[in-house]
Amino acid sequence: MPAPLGNDDVDWDRWPVPAYLAENYRRLHPCDAAVIAHHADFYRTFVTGPVARAVEFGAGPNLYPLMLAASVSARVDAVDTSAAAVAYLSRQLAEGPDASWGAFHALCRALLPTLPASPRDALAGVRAVHGDVRALRPGSYDLASMNFVAEGASEDRVEFEDFCVRFARCVRPGGFLVAAFMENMPTYRIGAVPLRWPGCPVDGDDIRAVFAPLTERLTVGRTDADTLPGYGHTGMVLLRAVRR
């Protein structure tokens, strides 16, 4: 049996962005529609105006969380350690999003009508940042969003929990947290790339146990998995909270 993968064992610069996008984001899956609905419902509670600074904690090449966070934020830092992911994000922000993101933007805007009318304009306040999220200064953001990161960063449960704690602590006390996790995510592969990527199987109880001591107004729910992509997860766990 292969040794468990830790985060620092993985060459994230080799993350196969085109294959990952093809498997996940070239069309709008029902599970992502459920995540968008959950996050948008959370953001609709922001009635006092935009927050000053938000972060997408481990952004990857996924644009829809950035659109959602940008609807309530003056600035969003999309932070990721993968040079491949950051290069993709930088191109999308500079040249405009791929046409396949149009359906995601349309759903985000239907649920959050204040979002600008074009995907490019919706991302105008986003900047791509190449860096390790573990190095983010505690309390430096008003809002943090994390989607499919901590449970896919390592096979080590302690390291998974450390990512979650750092995510929670990167916002100020009273700051906002929203997240989605792959439920029971195993180690997996993407496309034909002969590399395995880490997965740490966790469920709603595990996530509640990590975040309860760090937060207030914690809500943890779930939605079922799609048949595609078939990584072996059983659903998605959805979280919203305020930093204690």
Coordinates of N, CA and C in Angstrom, one line a residue:
M1 N 0.8 -1.2 0.0 CA 0.0 0.0 0.0 C 0.9 1.2 0.0
P2 N 0.6 2.2 -0.9 CA 1.4 3.5 -0.9 C 1.4 4.2 0.4
A3 N 2.4 4.9 0.7 CA 2.5 5.7 2.0 C 1.5 6.8 1.8
P4 N 0.9 7.3 2.9 CA -0.1 8.4 2.9 C 0.6 9.7 2.3
L5 N -0.1 10.4 1.5 CA 0.4 11.6 1.0 C 0.1 12.8 1.9
G6 N 1.2 13.5 2.2 CA 1.0 14.8 2.9 C 1.0 15.9 1.9
N7 N 0.6 17.1 2.3 CA 0.5 18.2 1.4 C 1.8 18.5 0.7
D8 N 2.9 18.5 1.5 CA 4.2 18.8 1.0 C 4.8 17.7 0.1
D9 N 4.2 16.5 0.1 CA 4.6 15.4 -0.8 C 4.2 15.6 -2.2
V10 N 3.3 16.5 -2.5 CA 2.6 16.7 -3.8 C 3.2 17.8 -4.5
D11 N 3.5 17.6 -5.8 CA 4.0 18.7 -6.7 C 2.7 19.3 -7.3
W12 N 2.2 20.3 -6.6 CA 1.0 21.0 -7.0 C 1.1 21.8 -8.3
D13 N 2.4 22.1 -8.6 CA 2.6 22.8 -9.9 C 2.3 21.9 -11.1
R14 N 2.2 20.6 -10.9 CA 1.8 19.7 -11.9 C 0.3 19.4 -11.9
W15 N -0.4 20.1 -11.2 CA -1.9 19.9 -11.1 C -2.4 20.0 -12.6
P16 N -3.1 18.9 -13.1 CA -3.6 18.9 -14.5 C -4.8 19.7 -14.7
V17 N -4.7 21.0 -14.8 CA -5.8 21.9 -14.9 C -6.7 21.6 -16.0
P18 N -6.2 21.4 -17.3 CA -7.2 21.2 -18.4 C -8.0 19.9 -18.1
A19 N -7.4 18.8 -17.6 CA -8.2 17.6 -17.4 C -9.2 17.8 -16.2
Y20 N -8.8 18.5 -15.2 CA -9.6 18.8 -14.1 C -10.9 19.6 -14.5
L21 N -10.6 20.6 -15.3 CA -11.7 21.4 -15.8 C -12.7 20.6 -16.7
A22 N -12.1 19.8 -17.5 CA -12.9 18.9 -18.4 C -13.8 18.0 -17.6
E23 N -13.3 17.5 -16.5 CA -14.1 16.5 -15.7 C -15.1 17.2 -14.8
N24 N -14.9 18.5 -14.5 CA -15.7 19.1 -13.4 C -16.5 20.3 -13.9
Y25 N -15.9 21.2 -14.7 CA -16.5 22.5 -14.9 C -16.8 22.9 -16.3
R26 N -16.8 22.0 -17.2 CA -17.2 22.4 -18.6 C -18.7 22.3 -18.8
R27 N -19.4 21.8 -17.8 CA -20.8 22.0 -17.7 C -21.2 22.1 -16.2
L28 N -22.4 22.6 -16.0 CA -22.8 22.9 -14.6 C -23.5 21.6 -14.1
H29 N -22.8 21.0 -13.1 CA -23.4 19.8 -12.5 C -24.4 20.1 -11.4
P30 N -25.3 19.3 -11.1 CA -26.3 19.6 -10.0 C -25.7 19.8 -8.7
C31 N -24.6 19.1 -8.4 CA -23.9 19.3 -7.1 C -23.3 20.7 -7.0
D32 N -22.8 21.2 -8.0 CA -22.2 22.6 -8.0 C -23.4 23.6 -7.9
A33 N -24.5 23.3 -8.6 CA -25.7 24.2 -8.5 C -26.1 24.2 -7.0
A34 N -26.0 23.1 -6.3 CA -26.4 23.1 -4.9 C -25.5 23.9 -4.0
V35 N -24.2 23.8 -4.4 CA -23.2 24.6 -3.6 C -23.4 26.1 -3.9
I36 N -23.7 26.5 -5.1 CA -23.9 27.9 -5.5 C -25.1 28.4 -4.7
A37 N -26.2 27.6 -4.7 CA -27.4 28.0 -4.0 C -27.1 28.2 -2.5
H38 N -26.4 27.3 -1.9 CA -26.0 27.4 -0.5 C -25.2 28.7 -0.2
H39 N -24.2 28.9 -1.0 CA -23.3 30.1 -0.8 C -24.1 31.4 -1.0
A40 N -24.9 31.4 -2.1 CA -25.7 32.6 -2.4 C -26.7 32.9 -1.3
D41 N -27.3 31.9 -0.7 CA -28.2 32.1 0.4 C -27.5 32.7 1.6
F42 N -26.2 32.3 1.8 CA -25.4 32.9 2.8 C -25.1 34.4 2.5
Y43 N -24.7 34.6 1.3 CA -24.3 36.0 0.9 C -25.5 37.0 0.9
R44 N -26.7 36.4 0.7 CA -27.9 37.3 0.7 C -28.1 37.9 2.1
T45 N -27.5 37.3 3.1 CA -27.7 37.9 4.4 C -26.8 39.1 4.7
F46 N -25.9 39.4 3.7 CA -25.0 40.6 3.9 C -25.7 41.8 3.5
V47 N -26.3 42.5 4.4 CA -27.2 43.6 4.1 C -26.6 45.0 4.5
T48 N -25.4 45.0 5.0 CA -24.7 46.2 5.4 C -23.7 46.7 4.4
G49 N -23.7 46.1 3.2 CA -22.7 46.6 2.2 C -21.6 45.6 2.1
P50 N -20.7 45.8 1.1 CA -19.6 44.9 0.8 C -18.6 44.8 2.0
V51 N -18.0 43.7 2.1 CA -16.8 43.6 3.1 C -15.6 44.1 2.3
A52 N -14.6 44.5 3.1 CA -13.4 45.1 2.4 C -12.5 44.1 1.8
R53 N -12.3 43.0 2.5 CA -11.3 42.0 2.0 C -11.8 40.6 2.2
A54 N -11.8 39.8 1.1 CA -12.2 38.4 1.2 C -11.0 37.6 0.6
V55 N -11.0 36.3 0.9 CA -10.0 35.4 0.4 C -10.7 34.1 -0.1
E56 N -10.3 33.6 -1.2 CA -10.7 32.2 -1.6 C -9.5 31.4 -1.2
F57 N -9.7 30.6 -0.2 CA -8.6 29.8 0.4 C -8.3 28.5 -0.4
G58 N -7.3 28.6 -1.2 CA -7.0 27.5 -2.1 C -7.9 27.5 -3.3
A59 N -7.8 28.5 -4.1 CA -8.8 28.8 -5.2 C -8.8 27.8 -6.2
G60 N -7.7 27.1 -6.6 CA -7.7 26.2 -7.7 C -8.1 27.0 -9.0
P61 N -8.6 26.3 -10.0 CA -9.1 26.9 -11.2 C -10.6 27.1 -11.3
N62 N -11.3 27.1 -10.1 CA -12.7 27.2 -10.0 C -13.1 28.6 -9.9
L63 N -13.9 29.1 -10.9 CA -14.3 30.5 -10.9 C -15.6 30.9 -10.2
Y64 N -16.5 29.9 -10.0 CA -17.8 30.3 -9.5 C -17.7 30.7 -8.0
P65 N -16.9 30.2 -7.1 CA -16.8 30.7 -5.8 C -16.3 32.2 -5.8
L66 N -15.4 32.5 -6.8 CA -14.9 33.9 -6.8 C -16.0 34.8 -7.2
M67 N -16.8 34.4 -8.2 CA -18.0 35.3 -8.6 C -18.9 35.5 -7.4
L68 N -19.2 34.4 -6.6 CA -20.1 34.6 -5.5 C -19.5 35.5 -4.4
A69 N -18.2 35.3 -4.1 CA -17.6 36.1 -3.0 C -17.5 37.6 -3.5
A70 N -17.2 37.8 -4.8 CA -17.1 39.1 -5.3 C -18.4 39.9 -5.2
S71 N -19.5 39.2 -5.1 CA -20.8 39.9 -5.0 C -21.0 40.6 -3.7
V72 N -20.2 40.3 -2.7 CA -20.3 41.0 -1.4 C -18.9 41.6 -1.0
S73 N -17.9 41.6 -1.8 CA -16.6 42.0 -1.4 C -16.0 43.0 -2.3
A74 N -15.3 44.0 -1.7 CA -14.6 45.0 -2.5 C -13.4 44.4 -3.2
R75 N -12.8 43.4 -2.6 CA -11.6 42.7 -3.1 C -11.6 41.3 -2.7
V76 N -11.2 40.4 -3.6 CA -11.1 39.0 -3.3 C -9.7 38.5 -3.7
D77 N -8.9 38.0 -2.8 CA -7.6 37.4 -3.1 C -7.9 35.9 -3.4
A78 N -7.6 35.4 -4.6 CA -7.7 34.0 -4.9 C -6.3 33.4 -4.7
V79 N -6.1 32.8 -3.6 CA -4.8 32.3 -3.2 C -4.7 30.8 -3.5
D80 N -3.6 30.4 -4.1 CA -3.3 29.0 -4.4 C -1.8 28.8 -4.5
T81 N -1.4 27.6 -4.1 CA 0.0 27.2 -4.2 C 0.4 26.7 -5.5
S82 N -0.5 26.3 -6.4 CA -0.2 25.6 -7.7 C 0.0 26.7 -8.7
A83 N 1.2 26.7 -9.3 CA 1.5 27.6 -10.4 C 0.6 27.4 -11.6
A84 N 0.2 26.2 -11.8 CA -0.7 25.9 -12.9 C -2.0 26.5 -12.7
A85 N -2.6 26.4 -11.5 CA -3.9 26.9 -11.2 C -3.8 28.5 -11.2
V86 N -2.8 29.1 -10.7 CA -2.7 30.5 -10.7 C -2.5 31.1 -12.1
A87 N -1.8 30.4 -12.9 CA -1.6 30.8 -14.3 C -3.0 30.8 -15.0
Y88 N -3.8 29.7 -14.8 CA -5.1 29.7 -15.4 C -6.0 30.8 -14.9
L89 N -6.0 31.0 -13.6 CA -6.8 32.1 -13.0 C -6.3 33.5 -13.6
S90 N -5.0 33.7 -13.7 CA -4.5 35.0 -14.2 C -5.0 35.2 -15.6
R91 N -5.0 34.2 -16.4 CA -5.4 34.3 -17.8 C -6.9 34.6 -17.8
Q92 N -7.7 34.0 -17.0 CA -9.1 34.2 -17.0 C -9.5 35.6 -16.6
L93 N -8.7 36.1 -15.6 CA -9.0 37.5 -15.1 C -8.6 38.5 -16.1
A94 N -7.5 38.2 -16.8 CA -7.0 39.2 -17.8 C -7.7 39.2 -19.1
E95 N -8.1 38.0 -19.6 CA -8.7 37.9 -20.9 C -10.2 37.7 -20.9
G96 N -10.7 37.4 -19.7 CA -12.2 37.1 -19.6 C -12.3 35.6 -19.5
P97 N -13.4 35.1 -18.8 CA -13.6 33.7 -18.5 C -13.9 32.9 -19.8
D98 N -13.6 31.6 -19.8 CA -14.0 30.7 -20.8 C -15.5 30.7 -20.9
A99 N -16.0 30.4 -22.1 CA -17.5 30.5 -22.3 C -18.2 29.5 -21.4
S100 N -17.5 28.4 -21.0 CA -18.2 27.4 -20.2 C -18.6 27.9 -18.8
W101 N -18.0 29.0 -18.4 CA -18.3 29.6 -17.1 C -19.6 30.4 -17.2
G102 N -20.1 30.6 -18.4 CA -21.3 31.4 -18.5 C -22.5 30.9 -17.8
A103 N -22.7 29.6 -17.8 CA -23.8 29.0 -17.1 C -23.7 29.1 -15.6
F104 N -22.5 29.0 -15.1 CA -22.2 29.2 -13.7 C -22.6 30.7 -13.3
H105 N -22.1 31.6 -14.1 CA -22.3 33.0 -13.8 C -23.8 33.3 -13.9
A106 N -24.5 32.7 -14.8 CA -26.0 33.0 -14.9 C -26.7 32.5 -13.7
L107 N -26.3 31.4 -13.1 CA -27.0 30.9 -11.9 C -26.6 31.8 -10.7
C108 N -25.3 32.1 -10.6 CA -24.9 33.0 -9.5 C -25.7 34.3 -9.6
R109 N -25.9 34.9 -10.8 CA -26.6 36.2 -10.9 C -28.1 36.1 -10.7
A110 N -28.6 34.9 -11.1 CA -30.0 34.7 -10.8 C -30.3 34.7 -9.3
L111 N -29.4 34.2 -8.5 CA -29.5 34.1 -7.1 C -29.0 35.4 -6.4
L112 N -28.1 36.1 -7.0 CA -27.5 37.3 -6.5 C -27.6 38.4 -7.6
P113 N -28.7 39.0 -7.7 CA -28.9 40.0 -8.9 C -28.0 41.2 -8.9
T114 N -27.3 41.5 -7.8 CA -26.4 42.6 -7.8 C -25.1 42.2 -8.5
L115 N -24.8 41.0 -8.8 CA -23.6 40.6 -9.5 C -23.6 41.2 -10.9
P116 N -22.5 41.8 -11.4 CA -22.5 42.4 -12.7 C -22.9 41.4 -13.8
A117 N -23.4 42.0 -14.9 CA -24.1 41.2 -15.9 C -23.1 40.4 -16.8
S118 N -21.8 40.6 -16.7 CA -20.9 39.7 -17.5 C -20.0 39.0 -16.6
P119 N -19.6 37.8 -16.9 CA -18.6 37.0 -16.1 C -17.3 37.8 -15.8
R120 N -16.9 38.5 -16.8 CA -15.6 39.3 -16.7 C -15.8 40.4 -15.7
D121 N -16.9 41.1 -15.8 CA -17.1 42.2 -14.8 C -17.4 41.7 -13.4
A122 N -18.0 40.5 -13.3 CA -18.2 39.9 -12.0 C -16.9 39.6 -11.3
L123 N -15.8 39.4 -12.0 CA -14.5 39.1 -11.4 C -13.6 40.2 -11.3
A124 N -14.1 41.5 -11.6 CA -13.2 42.6 -11.7 C -12.5 42.9 -10.4
G125 N -13.0 42.5 -9.2 CA -12.4 42.8 -8.0 C -11.5 41.6 -7.5
V126 N -11.3 40.6 -8.3 CA -10.5 39.4 -7.9 C -9.1 39.6 -8.4
R127 N -8.1 39.1 -7.6 CA -6.7 39.1 -8.0 C -6.2 37.7 -7.6
A128 N -5.4 37.1 -8.6 CA -4.8 35.8 -8.3 C -3.5 36.0 -7.5
V129 N -3.3 35.2 -6.5 CA -2.2 35.3 -5.6 C -1.5 33.9 -5.5
H130 N -0.2 33.8 -5.9 CA 0.5 32.5 -5.8 C 1.1 32.5 -4.5
G131 N 0.6 31.6 -3.6 CA 1.2 31.5 -2.3 C 0.5 30.3 -1.5
D132 N 1.1 30.0 -0.4 CA 0.7 28.9 0.5 C -0.4 29.5 1.4
V133 N -1.6 28.9 1.4 CA -2.6 29.4 2.3 C -2.3 29.3 3.7
R134 N -1.4 28.3 4.0 CA -1.0 28.2 5.4 C -0.2 29.3 6.0
A135 N 0.3 30.2 5.1 CA 1.1 31.4 5.5 C 0.3 32.6 5.6
L136 N -1.1 32.5 5.4 CA -1.9 33.7 5.5 C -1.9 34.2 7.0
R137 N -1.8 35.5 7.1 CA -1.8 36.1 8.4 C -3.1 36.0 9.1
P138 N -3.2 35.5 10.3 CA -4.5 35.4 11.0 C -5.1 36.7 11.2
G139 N -6.5 36.7 11.0 CA -7.3 37.9 11.1 C -7.2 38.9 10.0
S140 N -6.6 38.5 8.9 CA -6.4 39.5 7.8 C -7.5 39.7 6.9
Y141 N -8.6 38.9 7.0 CA -9.7 39.0 6.1 C -11.0 39.2 6.8
D142 N -12.0 39.8 6.1 CA -13.4 39.9 6.7 C -14.2 38.7 6.3
L143 N -13.9 38.0 5.2 CA -14.6 36.9 4.7 C -13.6 35.9 4.1
A144 N -13.9 34.6 4.4 CA -13.1 33.5 3.7 C -14.0 32.5 3.2
S145 N -13.7 32.1 2.0 CA -14.4 31.0 1.3 C -13.4 29.9 1.0
M146 N -13.8 28.6 1.1 CA -13.0 27.5 0.8 C -13.8 26.4 0.2
N147 N -13.4 25.9 -0.9 CA -14.2 24.9 -1.7 C -13.3 23.8 -2.1
F148 N -13.5 22.6 -1.5 CA -12.9 21.3 -1.9 C -11.4 21.4 -1.8
V149 N -10.9 22.0 -0.6 CA -9.5 22.2 -0.4 C -8.9 21.3 0.7
A150 N -9.4 21.5 1.9 CA -8.7 20.9 3.1 C -8.7 19.4 3.0
E151 N -9.9 18.8 2.5 CA -10.0 17.4 2.4 C -9.2 16.8 1.2
G152 N -8.8 17.7 0.3 CA -8.0 17.3 -0.9 C -6.5 17.7 -0.8
A153 N -6.1 18.3 0.3 CA -4.8 18.8 0.5 C -3.8 17.7 1.0
S154 N -4.3 16.7 1.7 CA -3.5 15.7 2.4 C -4.4 14.5 2.7
E155 N -3.7 13.4 2.9 CA -4.4 12.2 3.4 C -4.3 12.0 4.9
D156 N -3.6 13.0 5.6 CA -3.4 13.0 7.0 C -4.5 13.8 7.7
R157 N -5.3 13.1 8.6 CA -6.4 13.8 9.3 C -5.9 15.0 10.1
V158 N -4.7 14.9 10.7 CA -4.2 16.0 11.5 C -3.9 17.2 10.6
E159 N -3.4 16.9 9.4 CA -3.1 18.0 8.5 C -4.4 18.6 7.9
F160 N -5.4 17.8 7.6 CA -6.7 18.3 7.3 C -7.3 19.2 8.3
E161 N -7.2 18.9 9.6 CA -7.7 19.7 10.6 C -6.9 21.0 10.7
D162 N -5.6 20.9 10.4 CA -4.8 22.1 10.5 C -5.2 23.1 9.4
F163 N -5.5 22.6 8.2 CA -5.9 23.5 7.1 C -7.2 24.2 7.5
C164 N -8.2 23.4 8.1 CA -9.4 24.0 8.5 C -9.2 25.1 9.6
V165 N -8.3 24.8 10.5 CA -8.1 25.8 11.6 C -7.5 27.1 11.0
R166 N -6.5 26.9 10.0 CA -5.9 28.1 9.4 C -6.9 28.9 8.6
F167 N -7.8 28.1 7.9 CA -8.9 28.8 7.2 C -9.8 29.6 8.1
A168 N -10.2 29.1 9.2 CA -11.0 29.8 10.2 C -10.3 31.0 10.7
R169 N -9.0 30.9 11.0 CA -8.3 31.9 11.7 C -7.8 33.0 10.8
C170 N -7.9 32.8 9.5 CA -7.5 33.9 8.6 C -8.4 35.0 8.5
V171 N -9.7 34.8 9.1 CA -10.6 36.0 9.2 C -10.5 36.5 10.6
R172 N -10.9 37.8 10.7 CA -10.9 38.5 12.0 C -12.1 37.9 12.8
P173 N -12.0 38.0 14.2 CA -13.2 37.7 15.0 C -14.4 38.4 14.5
G174 N -15.5 37.7 14.3 CA -16.7 38.3 13.7 C -16.8 38.2 12.2
G175 N -15.7 37.7 11.6 CA -15.6 37.6 10.2 C -16.4 36.3 9.7
F176 N -16.6 36.2 8.4 CA -17.5 35.2 7.9 C -16.8 34.1 7.2
L177 N -17.3 32.9 7.3 CA -16.8 31.7 6.7 C -17.8 30.9 6.0
V178 N -17.5 30.5 4.8 CA -18.4 29.7 4.0 C -17.5 28.7 3.2
A179 N -18.0 27.4 3.2 CA -17.1 26.4 2.6 C -18.0 25.2 2.1
A180 N -17.3 24.4 1.2 CA -17.9 23.2 0.7 C -16.7 22.1 0.7
F181 N -17.1 20.9 1.2 CA -16.1 19.8 1.3 C -16.7 18.6 0.5
M182 N -15.8 17.8 -0.1 CA -16.2 16.6 -0.7 C -16.3 15.6 0.5
E183 N -17.5 15.0 0.6 CA -17.7 14.0 1.7 C -17.1 12.7 1.4
N184 N -16.3 12.1 2.3 CA -15.7 10.8 2.2 C -14.8 10.7 0.9
M185 N -14.0 11.8 0.7 CA -13.2 11.8 -0.5 C -12.0 10.9 -0.4
P186 N -11.8 10.0 -1.3 CA -10.6 9.1 -1.2 C -9.5 9.7 -2.1
T187 N -8.3 9.1 -2.0 CA -7.3 9.4 -2.9 C -7.8 9.1 -4.3
Y188 N -7.4 9.9 -5.3 CA -8.0 9.8 -6.7 C -7.1 10.2 -7.7
R189 N -7.5 10.0 -9.0 CA -6.7 10.4 -10.1 C -7.5 11.3 -11.0
I190 N -6.9 12.1 -11.9 CA -7.5 13.0 -12.8 C -7.1 12.6 -14.2
G191 N -8.1 12.3 -15.1 CA -7.8 12.0 -16.5 C -6.8 10.9 -16.6
A192 N -5.9 11.1 -17.6 CA -4.9 10.1 -17.9 C -3.5 10.3 -17.2
V193 N -3.5 11.4 -16.4 CA -2.2 11.7 -15.7 C -1.9 10.6 -14.7
P194 N -0.7 10.1 -14.8 CA -0.3 8.9 -13.9 C 0.1 9.4 -12.5
L195 N -0.6 10.2 -11.9 CA -0.3 10.7 -10.5 C -1.6 10.5 -9.7
R196 N -1.4 10.2 -8.4 CA -2.5 10.2 -7.5 C -2.5 11.5 -6.7
W197 N -3.7 11.9 -6.3 CA -3.9 13.1 -5.6 C -4.5 12.8 -4.3
P198 N -4.2 13.5 -3.2 CA -4.6 13.1 -1.8 C -6.1 13.4 -1.6
G199 N -6.7 12.5 -0.8 CA -8.0 12.7 -0.3 C -8.1 12.2 1.1
C200 N -8.8 13.0 2.0 CA -9.0 12.6 3.4 C -10.4 12.4 3.7
P201 N -10.9 11.2 3.8 CA -12.3 11.0 4.0 C -12.9 11.6 5.3
V202 N -13.8 12.6 5.1 CA -14.4 13.2 6.3 C -15.9 13.4 6.0
D203 N -16.7 13.6 7.1 CA -18.1 13.8 6.9 C -18.5 15.0 7.7
G204 N -19.8 15.3 7.8 CA -20.3 16.4 8.5 C -20.0 16.5 9.9
D205 N -20.0 15.3 10.6 CA -19.6 15.3 12.0 C -18.2 15.7 12.2
D206 N -17.3 15.2 11.3 CA -15.9 15.5 11.4 C -15.7 17.0 11.3
I207 N -16.4 17.6 10.3 CA -16.2 19.0 10.0 C -16.8 19.9 11.2
R208 N -17.9 19.5 11.7 CA -18.5 20.2 12.8 C -17.6 20.1 14.0
A209 N -17.0 19.0 14.3 CA -16.1 18.9 15.4 C -14.9 19.9 15.3
V210 N -14.4 20.0 14.1 CA -13.2 21.0 13.9 C -13.6 22.4 14.1
F211 N -14.8 22.8 13.5 CA -15.1 24.2 13.5 C -15.9 24.7 14.7
A212 N -16.6 23.8 15.4 CA -17.4 24.2 16.5 C -16.6 25.1 17.6
P213 N -15.4 24.7 17.9 CA -14.7 25.5 18.9 C -14.2 26.9 18.4
L214 N -14.2 27.0 17.1 CA -13.6 28.2 16.5 C -14.7 29.2 16.0
T215 N -16.0 28.8 16.0 CA -17.0 29.6 15.4 C -18.2 29.8 16.2
E216 N -19.1 30.7 15.7 CA -20.5 30.9 16.2 C -21.4 30.8 15.0
R217 N -22.7 30.6 15.3 CA -23.7 30.5 14.2 C -23.3 29.5 13.2
L218 N -22.7 28.4 13.6 CA -22.2 27.3 12.7 C -23.4 26.5 12.2
T219 N -23.4 26.4 10.9 CA -24.4 25.5 10.2 C -23.7 24.6 9.3
V220 N -24.0 23.3 9.4 CA -23.3 22.2 8.6 C -24.4 21.4 7.9
G221 N -24.4 21.3 6.6 CA -25.4 20.5 5.9 C -24.7 19.7 4.8
R222 N -25.5 19.1 3.9 CA -24.9 18.3 2.8 C -25.8 18.2 1.6
T223 N -25.2 17.8 0.5 CA -26.0 17.5 -0.7 C -25.4 16.3 -1.3
D224 N -26.2 15.5 -2.0 CA -25.7 14.3 -2.6 C -24.7 14.5 -3.7
A225 N -23.9 13.5 -4.0 CA -22.9 13.5 -5.1 C -23.6 13.3 -6.4
D226 N -23.0 13.7 -7.5 CA -23.4 13.4 -8.9 C -22.8 12.1 -9.3
T227 N -23.3 11.5 -10.4 CA -22.7 10.3 -10.9 C -21.3 10.7 -11.6
L228 N -21.2 11.9 -12.0 CA -20.0 12.4 -12.6 C -19.6 13.7 -12.0
P229 N -18.3 14.0 -11.8 CA -17.2 13.1 -11.9 C -17.1 12.0 -10.8
G230 N -16.6 10.8 -11.1 CA -16.7 9.7 -10.2 C -15.4 9.5 -9.4
Y231 N -15.2 10.4 -8.5 CA -13.9 10.3 -7.7 C -14.1 9.4 -6.5
G232 N -15.3 9.0 -6.2 CA -15.6 8.1 -5.1 C -16.2 8.8 -3.9
H233 N -16.3 10.1 -3.9 CA -17.0 10.8 -2.7 C -18.5 10.5 -2.7
T234 N -19.1 10.7 -1.6 CA -20.5 10.3 -1.4 C -21.4 11.6 -1.3
G235 N -20.9 12.7 -1.4 CA -21.7 14.0 -1.4 C -20.8 15.2 -1.1
M236 N -21.4 16.2 -0.8 CA -20.7 17.5 -0.4 C -21.3 18.0 0.9
V237 N -20.4 18.4 1.8 CA -20.7 19.0 3.1 C -20.6 20.5 2.9
L238 N -21.6 21.2 3.4 CA -21.7 22.6 3.2 C -21.7 23.3 4.6
L239 N -20.9 24.4 4.7 CA -20.6 25.0 6.0 C -20.8 26.5 5.8
R240 N -21.4 27.1 6.9 CA -21.4 28.6 7.0 C -21.2 28.9 8.5
A241 N -20.5 30.0 8.8 CA -20.2 30.3 10.2 C -19.7 31.7 10.3
V242 N -19.6 32.1 11.6 CA -18.9 33.4 11.9 C -17.8 33.0 12.9
R243 N -16.6 33.7 12.7 CA -15.4 33.4 13.5 C -15.7 33.9 14.9
R244 N -15.5 33.0 15.9 CA -15.6 33.3 17.3 C -14.6 34.3 17.7

